[in-house]
Amino acid sequence: MSEEPQKPLDTGMAPNPEMAPDPRLERLYRGEKLQREDYLELIRSRDDLRKEASILACRVRDRIYGRQVFVRGLIEFTNHCRNNCHYCGIRADNKKLSRYRLAPAEIEDCTDAGYKLGFRTFVLQGGEDPYYTDEVLSGIVREIKRRHPDCAVTLSVGERSVESYRKLREAGTDRYLLRHETVNKRHYEKLHPKAMSYDNRMRCLKELKELGYQVGAGFMVGSPGQTDDDLADELVFLGELSPEMVGIGPFIPHKDTPYRDEPAGSAELTLFLLSLIRLTLPTALIPATTALGTIDPLGREKGIEAGANVLMPNLSPAEVRGKYMLYDNKICTGDEAAQAISRLKERVRKTGCEIVESRGDHKDWGE
Ligand code: 5AD
């Protein structure tokens, strides 16, 4: 008598019921911690696991946040920068860039426009520009909070002293984005000039946490010199740091930087890592970034389908939008504009999620 081969149990997790679910993804899904070797094997098997990882990531996200997508109005208020990061288009040595700064009143007016469009979080992002002293920035934050007390203010203005972070927090800043860029010290030193230090970046992240900010960390995917081992270390590091927000996007070369001829990172790998980050940090707020939307026209939708739950439309005045060029072809004329929010809503709806009018604070388990 010939026996029928046994079909593996269909748990509904594997994309194809013929395939057994991956045990490492299942462990992550159950809330277990993985070792770097487990992450490394996952990363190496990414071509076979992307679908399963994204299904589990969305299930985890939906359990905590439902199918809600939060939007942040991004105001890129200065492209002056004292730093010289080798990858970045607004680095100080890029003399071809036309530089701009927004006056406090202009920034504040952007938030009024954003409020009318339904934004309840404003992200003020800029290069490290000494023009914006603690006093100037604190004044701006206080005024935004005065006008819009129901909104969250996020700053993303790089490395500053602990006193500075304290003053900005006292002025009412709720959140701070500071990508660590890479967890590997040697790699950090390759991507940055000697004047910058890995230890200082890590100090900043630690102090921001201690001051009670909701903190965002993150890295570029496919930056020059990055290996699969580095990526495994990134996931272990993020699991330990446990930031409230994690921003990742593909590296994209900029024509007026030393990395002009380096290959861009891939959308597929970014999406797979995004799913692994969601599984590692279920409650994190994770944006589908502009860089992802730049290398793939459907990148933001795909990001949400991989487990992201944040979008950051551009609220900067139209005249300056093309000048905040961190990398080549950064999208700045289409649906990433805050004014195009209704088109964005439609696009998000097609993924089965919904943009909501909310501050979209970080949720702890059970909240
Ligand atoms: N490609 C992709 N992302 C970049 N960033 C800076 N330059 C590039 C680039 N060439 C990212 C960095 C920074 C964030 C504001 O933009 O990660 O933290």
CSV table of C-alpha atoms and ligand atoms in Angstrom, one decimal:
chain,number,residue,atom,x,y,z
A,1,MET,CA,0.0,0.0,0.0
A,2,SER,CA,1.5,3.3,-1.0
A,3,GLU,CA,1.3,6.1,1.5
A,4,GLU,CA,0.2,9.6,0.5
A,5,PRO,CA,3.0,12.0,1.4
A,6,GLN,CA,2.0,14.1,4.4
A,7,LYS,CA,1.2,17.7,3.7
A,8,PRO,CA,2.7,20.1,6.2
A,9,LEU,CA,0.2,21.7,8.5
A,10,ASP,CA,-1.2,24.9,7.0
A,11,THR,CA,-0.8,27.4,9.8
A,12,GLY,CA,-1.8,30.2,7.4
A,13,MET,CA,1.6,31.7,8.0
A,14,ALA,CA,3.6,30.4,5.1
A,15,PRO,CA,2.8,32.2,1.9
A,16,ASN,CA,2.5,28.8,0.2
A,17,PRO,CA,0.8,26.1,2.3
A,18,GLU,CA,3.1,23.5,0.8
A,19,MET,CA,6.0,25.3,2.6
A,20,ALA,CA,6.7,24.9,6.2
A,21,PRO,CA,6.9,28.2,8.1
A,22,ASP,CA,10.4,29.4,8.8
A,23,PRO,CA,11.3,28.6,12.4
A,24,ARG,CA,13.2,31.8,13.0
A,25,LEU,CA,10.4,34.0,11.8
A,26,GLU,CA,8.0,32.0,13.9
A,27,ARG,CA,10.2,32.6,17.0
A,28,LEU,CA,10.3,36.3,16.3
A,29,TYR,CA,6.6,36.3,15.8
A,30,ARG,CA,6.1,34.6,19.2
A,31,GLY,CA,8.2,37.4,20.8
A,32,GLU,CA,11.4,35.5,21.3
A,33,LYS,CA,14.8,37.2,20.9
A,34,LEU,CA,17.0,36.0,18.1
A,35,GLN,CA,20.8,35.8,18.0
A,36,ARG,CA,22.8,37.6,15.4
A,37,GLU,CA,23.5,34.2,13.6
A,38,ASP,CA,19.7,33.7,13.3
A,39,TYR,CA,19.3,37.2,11.8
A,40,LEU,CA,22.2,36.5,9.5
A,41,GLU,CA,20.6,33.4,8.2
A,42,LEU,CA,17.3,35.2,7.7
A,43,ILE,CA,19.0,37.9,5.8
A,44,ARG,CA,20.8,35.4,3.6
A,45,SER,CA,17.5,33.6,2.8
A,46,ARG,CA,15.7,36.8,2.1
A,47,ASP,CA,14.6,35.9,-1.4
A,48,ASP,CA,12.6,32.9,-0.1
A,49,LEU,CA,11.3,34.6,3.0
A,50,ARG,CA,10.1,38.1,2.1
A,51,LYS,CA,6.4,37.2,1.7
A,52,GLU,CA,6.2,35.2,4.9
A,53,ALA,CA,8.1,37.9,6.8
A,54,SER,CA,5.8,40.7,5.5
A,55,ILE,CA,2.6,38.7,6.4
A,56,LEU,CA,3.8,38.1,9.9
A,57,ALA,CA,5.0,41.7,10.3
A,58,CYS,CA,1.7,43.1,9.3
A,59,ARG,CA,-0.1,40.8,11.6
A,60,VAL,CA,2.1,42.0,14.5
A,61,ARG,CA,1.6,45.7,13.5
A,62,ASP,CA,-2.2,45.3,13.2
A,63,ARG,CA,-2.4,43.7,16.7
A,64,ILE,CA,-1.0,46.9,18.2
A,65,TYR,CA,-1.9,49.7,15.9
A,66,GLY,CA,-4.7,48.3,13.9
A,67,ARG,CA,-4.5,49.2,10.2
A,68,GLN,CA,-3.9,52.8,11.0
A,69,VAL,CA,-1.1,54.8,9.2
A,70,PHE,CA,0.1,57.9,10.9
A,71,VAL,CA,1.3,60.9,9.0
A,72,ARG,CA,4.0,63.5,10.0
A,73,GLY,CA,4.3,66.8,8.3
A,74,LEU,CA,8.0,67.1,7.4
A,75,ILE,CA,9.4,70.6,7.3
A,76,GLU,CA,13.0,70.7,5.9
A,77,PHE,CA,13.9,74.1,7.3
A,78,THR,CA,17.6,74.4,6.5
A,79,ASN,CA,20.0,72.7,4.1
A,80,HIS,CA,23.0,74.4,5.7
A,81,CYS,CA,25.2,71.8,7.4
A,82,ARG,CA,28.5,71.9,9.2
A,83,ASN,CA,29.1,68.2,8.6
A,84,ASN,CA,30.6,66.5,5.7
A,85,CYS,CA,29.1,63.0,5.6
A,86,HIS,CA,30.5,61.3,2.5
A,87,TYR,CA,27.0,60.1,1.4
A,88,CYS,CA,25.0,63.2,1.9
A,89,GLY,CA,24.0,65.8,-0.7
A,90,ILE,CA,23.8,68.7,1.7
A,91,ARG,CA,27.3,68.1,3.1
A,92,ALA,CA,29.3,71.3,3.8
A,93,ASP,CA,31.7,70.7,0.9
A,94,ASN,CA,29.0,70.5,-1.7
A,95,LYS,CA,29.5,74.0,-3.2
A,96,LYS,CA,27.0,73.4,-6.0
A,97,LEU,CA,24.0,73.4,-3.7
A,98,SER,CA,22.0,76.5,-3.3
A,99,ARG,CA,21.5,76.9,0.4
A,100,TYR,CA,18.4,78.2,2.2
A,101,ARG,CA,17.1,78.7,5.7
A,102,LEU,CA,13.5,79.3,6.8
A,103,ALA,CA,12.7,82.0,9.2
A,104,PRO,CA,10.9,81.0,12.4
A,105,ALA,CA,7.7,82.6,11.2
A,106,GLU,CA,7.9,80.7,7.9
A,107,ILE,CA,8.3,77.4,9.8
A,108,GLU,CA,5.4,78.2,12.1
A,109,ASP,CA,3.2,79.1,9.1
A,110,CYS,CA,4.0,75.7,7.6
A,111,THR,CA,2.5,74.1,10.7
A,112,ASP,CA,-0.7,76.1,10.3
A,113,ALA,CA,-1.1,74.9,6.8
A,114,GLY,CA,-0.3,71.4,7.9
A,115,TYR,CA,-2.8,71.6,10.8
A,116,LYS,CA,-5.6,72.5,8.3
A,117,LEU,CA,-4.6,69.5,6.2
A,118,GLY,CA,-5.0,67.2,9.2
A,119,PHE,CA,-1.5,66.8,10.4
A,120,ARG,CA,-1.0,66.4,14.2
A,121,THR,CA,2.7,65.8,14.2
A,122,PHE,CA,5.3,68.2,12.7
A,123,VAL,CA,8.9,67.1,12.1
A,124,LEU,CA,11.4,69.9,11.9
A,125,GLN,CA,14.4,68.5,10.1
A,126,GLY,CA,17.6,70.2,9.0
A,127,GLY,CA,21.3,70.0,8.5
A,128,GLU,CA,23.5,70.9,11.5
A,129,ASP,CA,23.1,74.6,11.1
A,130,PRO,CA,24.6,76.8,13.9
A,131,TYR,CA,22.2,79.6,13.0
A,132,TYR,CA,19.5,77.7,14.9
A,133,THR,CA,20.8,78.1,18.4
A,134,ASP,CA,18.9,76.6,21.4
A,135,GLU,CA,17.2,79.9,21.9
A,136,VAL,CA,16.0,80.2,18.3
A,137,LEU,CA,14.8,76.5,18.1
A,138,SER,CA,13.2,76.6,21.5
A,139,GLY,CA,11.3,79.7,20.5
A,140,ILE,CA,10.0,78.0,17.4
A,141,VAL,CA,9.0,74.8,19.3
A,142,ARG,CA,7.2,76.9,21.9
A,143,GLU,CA,5.3,78.9,19.3
A,144,ILE,CA,4.2,75.7,17.5
A,145,LYS,CA,3.0,74.2,20.7
A,146,ARG,CA,1.2,77.4,21.6
A,147,ARG,CA,-0.7,77.5,18.3
A,148,HIS,CA,-1.3,73.7,18.2
A,149,PRO,CA,-1.3,72.3,21.7
A,150,ASP,CA,-2.8,69.0,20.4
A,151,CYS,CA,0.2,68.3,18.1
A,152,ALA,CA,3.5,66.6,18.7
A,153,VAL,CA,6.7,68.3,17.6
A,154,THR,CA,9.7,66.2,16.5
A,155,LEU,CA,13.1,67.6,15.9
A,156,SER,CA,15.7,66.1,13.6
A,157,VAL,CA,18.7,68.4,13.8
A,158,GLY,CA,21.6,66.1,14.5
A,159,GLU,CA,24.2,66.0,17.3
A,160,ARG,CA,24.0,68.6,20.0
A,161,SER,CA,25.1,68.9,23.6
A,162,VAL,CA,23.0,67.3,26.5
A,163,GLU,CA,22.2,70.9,27.7
A,164,SER,CA,20.9,71.7,24.3
A,165,TYR,CA,18.7,68.5,24.2
A,166,ARG,CA,17.5,69.4,27.7
A,167,LYS,CA,16.5,72.9,26.7
A,168,LEU,CA,14.7,71.7,23.6
A,169,ARG,CA,12.8,69.1,25.6
A,170,GLU,CA,11.8,71.8,28.1
A,171,ALA,CA,10.5,73.9,25.3
A,172,GLY,CA,8.0,71.1,24.5
A,173,THR,CA,9.7,68.9,22.0
A,174,ASP,CA,8.2,65.4,22.1
A,175,ARG,CA,10.4,63.4,19.8
A,176,TYR,CA,13.8,63.3,18.3
A,177,LEU,CA,15.0,61.6,15.1
A,178,LEU,CA,18.7,60.8,14.9
A,179,ARG,CA,19.7,57.9,12.7
A,180,HIS,CA,22.8,56.1,14.0
A,181,GLU,CA,23.5,55.3,10.2
A,182,THR,CA,25.5,52.1,11.1
A,183,VAL,CA,26.1,50.1,14.2
A,184,ASN,CA,29.6,49.1,13.1
A,185,LYS,CA,32.2,51.6,14.4
A,186,ARG,CA,34.7,50.9,11.5
A,187,HIS,CA,31.9,51.3,9.0
A,188,TYR,CA,30.8,54.6,10.7
A,189,GLU,CA,34.3,55.9,10.3
A,190,LYS,CA,34.3,55.0,6.6
A,191,LEU,CA,31.0,56.9,6.0
A,192,HIS,CA,31.9,60.0,8.0
A,193,PRO,CA,34.8,62.4,8.1
A,194,LYS,CA,37.3,62.3,11.0
A,195,ALA,CA,35.6,65.2,12.8
A,196,MET,CA,32.6,63.0,13.5
A,197,SER,CA,32.5,60.1,16.0
A,198,TYR,CA,30.5,57.0,16.5
A,199,ASP,CA,30.8,57.4,20.2
A,200,ASN,CA,29.3,60.8,20.1
A,201,ARG,CA,26.4,59.7,18.0
A,202,MET,CA,25.7,56.9,20.5
A,203,ARG,CA,26.0,59.3,23.4
A,204,CYS,CA,23.4,61.5,21.8
A,205,LEU,CA,20.9,58.6,21.4
A,206,LYS,CA,21.4,57.6,25.0
A,207,GLU,CA,20.9,61.1,26.4
A,208,LEU,CA,17.9,61.8,24.3
A,209,LYS,CA,16.3,58.6,25.7
A,210,GLU,CA,17.2,59.7,29.3
A,211,LEU,CA,15.6,63.1,28.7
A,212,GLY,CA,12.3,61.4,27.9
A,213,TYR,CA,12.1,62.0,24.2
A,214,GLN,CA,10.5,59.4,22.0
A,215,VAL,CA,13.6,58.5,20.0
A,216,GLY,CA,14.1,57.5,16.4
A,217,ALA,CA,17.2,55.7,15.3
A,218,GLY,CA,17.9,54.0,11.9
A,219,PHE,CA,20.3,53.3,9.1
A,220,MET,CA,20.7,53.3,5.4
A,221,VAL,CA,20.4,50.0,3.6
A,222,GLY,CA,23.2,49.3,1.1
A,223,SER,CA,25.5,52.1,2.1
A,224,PRO,CA,29.0,51.7,0.8
A,225,GLY,CA,30.9,48.9,2.7
A,226,GLN,CA,27.8,47.5,4.5
A,227,THR,CA,27.8,43.7,4.7
A,228,ASP,CA,25.1,41.1,5.7
A,229,ASP,CA,27.0,40.7,9.0
A,230,ASP,CA,26.5,44.4,9.7
A,231,LEU,CA,22.8,44.1,9.0
A,232,ALA,CA,22.5,41.3,11.4
A,233,ASP,CA,24.2,43.5,14.0
A,234,GLU,CA,21.8,46.3,13.2
A,235,LEU,CA,18.8,44.1,14.1
A,236,VAL,CA,20.4,42.9,17.4
A,237,PHE,CA,21.3,46.5,18.2
A,238,LEU,CA,17.8,47.8,17.5
A,239,GLY,CA,16.3,45.1,19.6
A,240,GLU,CA,18.5,46.2,22.6
A,241,LEU,CA,18.2,49.9,22.1
A,242,SER,CA,14.4,49.6,21.6
A,243,PRO,CA,13.8,53.0,20.1
A,244,GLU,CA,10.2,54.2,19.7
A,245,MET,CA,10.8,54.9,16.0
A,246,VAL,CA,13.0,53.3,13.4
A,247,GLY,CA,13.7,54.9,10.0
A,248,ILE,CA,15.5,52.9,7.3
A,249,GLY,CA,15.8,53.7,3.6
A,250,PRO,CA,18.1,52.6,0.8
A,251,PHE,CA,21.3,54.5,0.2
A,252,ILE,CA,21.0,56.5,-3.0
A,253,PRO,CA,24.1,58.1,-4.5
A,254,HIS,CA,24.3,61.9,-4.9
A,255,LYS,CA,26.2,63.2,-7.9
A,256,ASP,CA,28.1,65.9,-5.9
A,257,THR,CA,29.4,63.6,-3.2
A,258,PRO,CA,32.4,61.3,-2.9
A,259,TYR,CA,30.0,58.3,-3.2
A,260,ARG,CA,28.6,59.5,-6.6
A,261,ASP,CA,29.6,56.2,-8.3
A,262,GLU,CA,28.5,53.8,-5.6
A,263,PRO,CA,25.5,51.5,-6.3
A,264,ALA,CA,22.2,52.3,-4.6
A,265,GLY,CA,20.8,50.0,-2.0
A,266,SER,CA,17.8,47.8,-3.0
A,267,ALA,CA,14.1,48.3,-2.3
A,268,GLU,CA,13.7,44.5,-1.7
A,269,LEU,CA,16.3,44.3,1.0
A,270,THR,CA,15.0,47.5,2.6
A,271,LEU,CA,11.5,46.0,2.7
A,272,PHE,CA,12.7,42.7,4.1
A,273,LEU,CA,14.6,44.4,6.9
A,274,LEU,CA,11.6,46.6,7.6
A,275,SER,CA,9.6,43.4,8.2
A,276,LEU,CA,12.3,42.0,10.5
A,277,ILE,CA,12.4,45.3,12.4
A,278,ARG,CA,8.6,45.2,12.9
A,279,LEU,CA,8.9,41.6,14.2
A,280,THR,CA,11.7,42.6,16.5
A,281,LEU,CA,10.1,45.8,17.8
A,282,PRO,CA,6.3,45.2,17.5
A,283,THR,CA,5.4,48.6,18.9
A,284,ALA,CA,7.8,50.7,16.9
A,285,LEU,CA,6.6,53.5,14.7
A,286,ILE,CA,8.2,52.7,11.3
A,287,PRO,CA,8.0,55.0,8.3
A,288,ALA,CA,7.9,54.0,4.7
A,289,THR,CA,10.6,56.6,3.8
A,290,THR,CA,11.0,59.0,1.0
A,291,ALA,CA,14.2,57.2,-0.1
A,292,LEU,CA,12.1,54.0,-0.5
A,293,GLY,CA,9.6,56.0,-2.5
A,294,THR,CA,12.4,57.4,-4.6
A,295,ILE,CA,13.9,54.1,-5.8
A,296,ASP,CA,10.5,52.5,-6.3
A,297,PRO,CA,7.5,54.5,-7.3
A,298,LEU,CA,5.3,52.1,-5.3
A,299,GLY,CA,7.9,52.0,-2.4
A,300,ARG,CA,5.7,53.7,0.2
A,301,GLU,CA,2.8,51.3,-0.5
A,302,LYS,CA,5.2,48.3,-0.4
A,303,GLY,CA,6.6,49.7,2.9
A,304,ILE,CA,3.2,49.6,4.5
A,305,GLU,CA,2.6,46.1,3.1
A,306,ALA,CA,5.9,45.1,4.7
A,307,GLY,CA,4.9,46.4,8.2
A,308,ALA,CA,5.5,50.1,8.2
A,309,ASN,CA,2.9,52.4,9.8
A,310,VAL,CA,4.1,56.0,9.2
A,311,LEU,CA,4.4,58.3,6.2
A,312,MET,CA,6.1,61.7,6.3
A,313,PRO,CA,4.7,64.0,3.5
A,314,ASN,CA,6.6,67.1,2.8
A,315,LEU,CA,5.3,70.4,4.2
A,316,SER,CA,8.2,72.6,3.3
A,317,PRO,CA,7.4,75.6,1.1
A,318,ALA,CA,7.4,74.6,-2.6
A,319,GLU,CA,10.2,77.0,-3.4
A,320,VAL,CA,12.7,75.2,-1.2
A,321,ARG,CA,11.5,71.6,-1.7
A,322,GLY,CA,14.0,70.9,-4.5
A,323,LYS,CA,16.9,72.1,-2.5
A,324,TYR,CA,16.9,69.6,0.3
A,325,MET,CA,18.6,67.1,-2.0
A,326,LEU,CA,20.1,64.4,0.2
A,327,TYR,CA,20.5,62.1,-2.8
A,328,ASP,CA,19.8,62.2,-6.5
A,329,ASN,CA,16.2,62.4,-7.8
A,330,LYS,CA,14.7,62.7,-4.3
A,331,ILE,CA,11.0,63.0,-5.0
A,332,CYS,CA,9.6,66.4,-4.3
A,333,THR,CA,7.0,67.2,-6.9
A,334,GLY,CA,4.3,64.5,-6.5
A,335,ASP,CA,2.2,62.7,-3.9
A,336,GLU,CA,4.8,63.1,-1.2
A,337,ALA,CA,3.7,66.8,-0.9
A,338,ALA,CA,1.6,67.3,2.2
A,339,GLN,CA,-0.9,69.2,0.0
A,340,ALA,CA,-1.5,65.9,-1.9
A,341,ILE,CA,-2.7,64.2,1.2
A,342,SER,CA,-6.0,63.2,-0.4
A,343,ARG,CA,-4.1,61.3,-3.2
A,344,LEU,CA,-1.9,59.7,-0.6
A,345,LYS,CA,-5.0,58.6,1.4
A,346,GLU,CA,-6.3,56.9,-1.6
A,347,ARG,CA,-3.0,55.1,-2.3
A,348,VAL,CA,-2.8,53.9,1.3
A,349,ARG,CA,-6.5,52.7,1.2
A,350,LYS,CA,-5.5,50.4,-1.6
A,351,THR,CA,-3.1,48.6,0.8
A,352,GLY,CA,-6.0,48.0,3.2
A,353,CYS,CA,-4.8,50.6,5.7
A,354,GLU,CA,-6.1,54.0,6.5
A,355,ILE,CA,-4.4,57.3,7.2
A,356,VAL,CA,-5.7,58.8,10.4
A,357,GLU,CA,-5.7,62.3,11.9
A,358,SER,CA,-3.8,61.7,15.2
A,359,ARG,CA,-0.5,62.5,16.9
A,360,GLY,CA,0.2,58.8,16.5
A,361,ASP,CA,2.2,58.4,19.7
A,362,HIS,CA,4.2,55.3,20.4
A,363,LYS,CA,2.1,52.7,22.1
A,364,ASP,CA,3.4,50.5,24.8
A,365,TRP,CA,2.1,47.0,25.0
A,366,GLY,CA,-1.5,46.8,26.1
A,367,GLU,CA,-2.1,50.6,25.8
B,1,5AD,N1,20.9,58.1,0.5
B,1,5AD,C1,20.0,57.7,1.3
B,1,5AD,N2,19.7,58.3,2.5
B,1,5AD,C2,20.5,59.4,2.8
B,1,5AD,N3,20.5,60.1,3.9
B,1,5AD,C3,21.5,61.0,3.8
B,1,5AD,N4,22.1,60.9,2.6
B,1,5AD,C4,21.5,59.8,2.0
B,1,5AD,C5,21.7,59.2,0.7
B,1,5AD,N5,22.7,59.5,-0.1
B,1,5AD,C6,19.7,59.8,5.1
B,1,5AD,C7,20.6,59.7,6.3
B,1,5AD,C8,20.1,60.8,7.2
B,1,5AD,C9,18.7,61.1,6.7
B,1,5AD,C10,18.2,62.4,7.1
B,1,5AD,O1,18.8,60.9,5.3
B,1,5AD,O2,20.3,58.4,6.9
B,1,5AD,O3,20.1,60.4,8.6
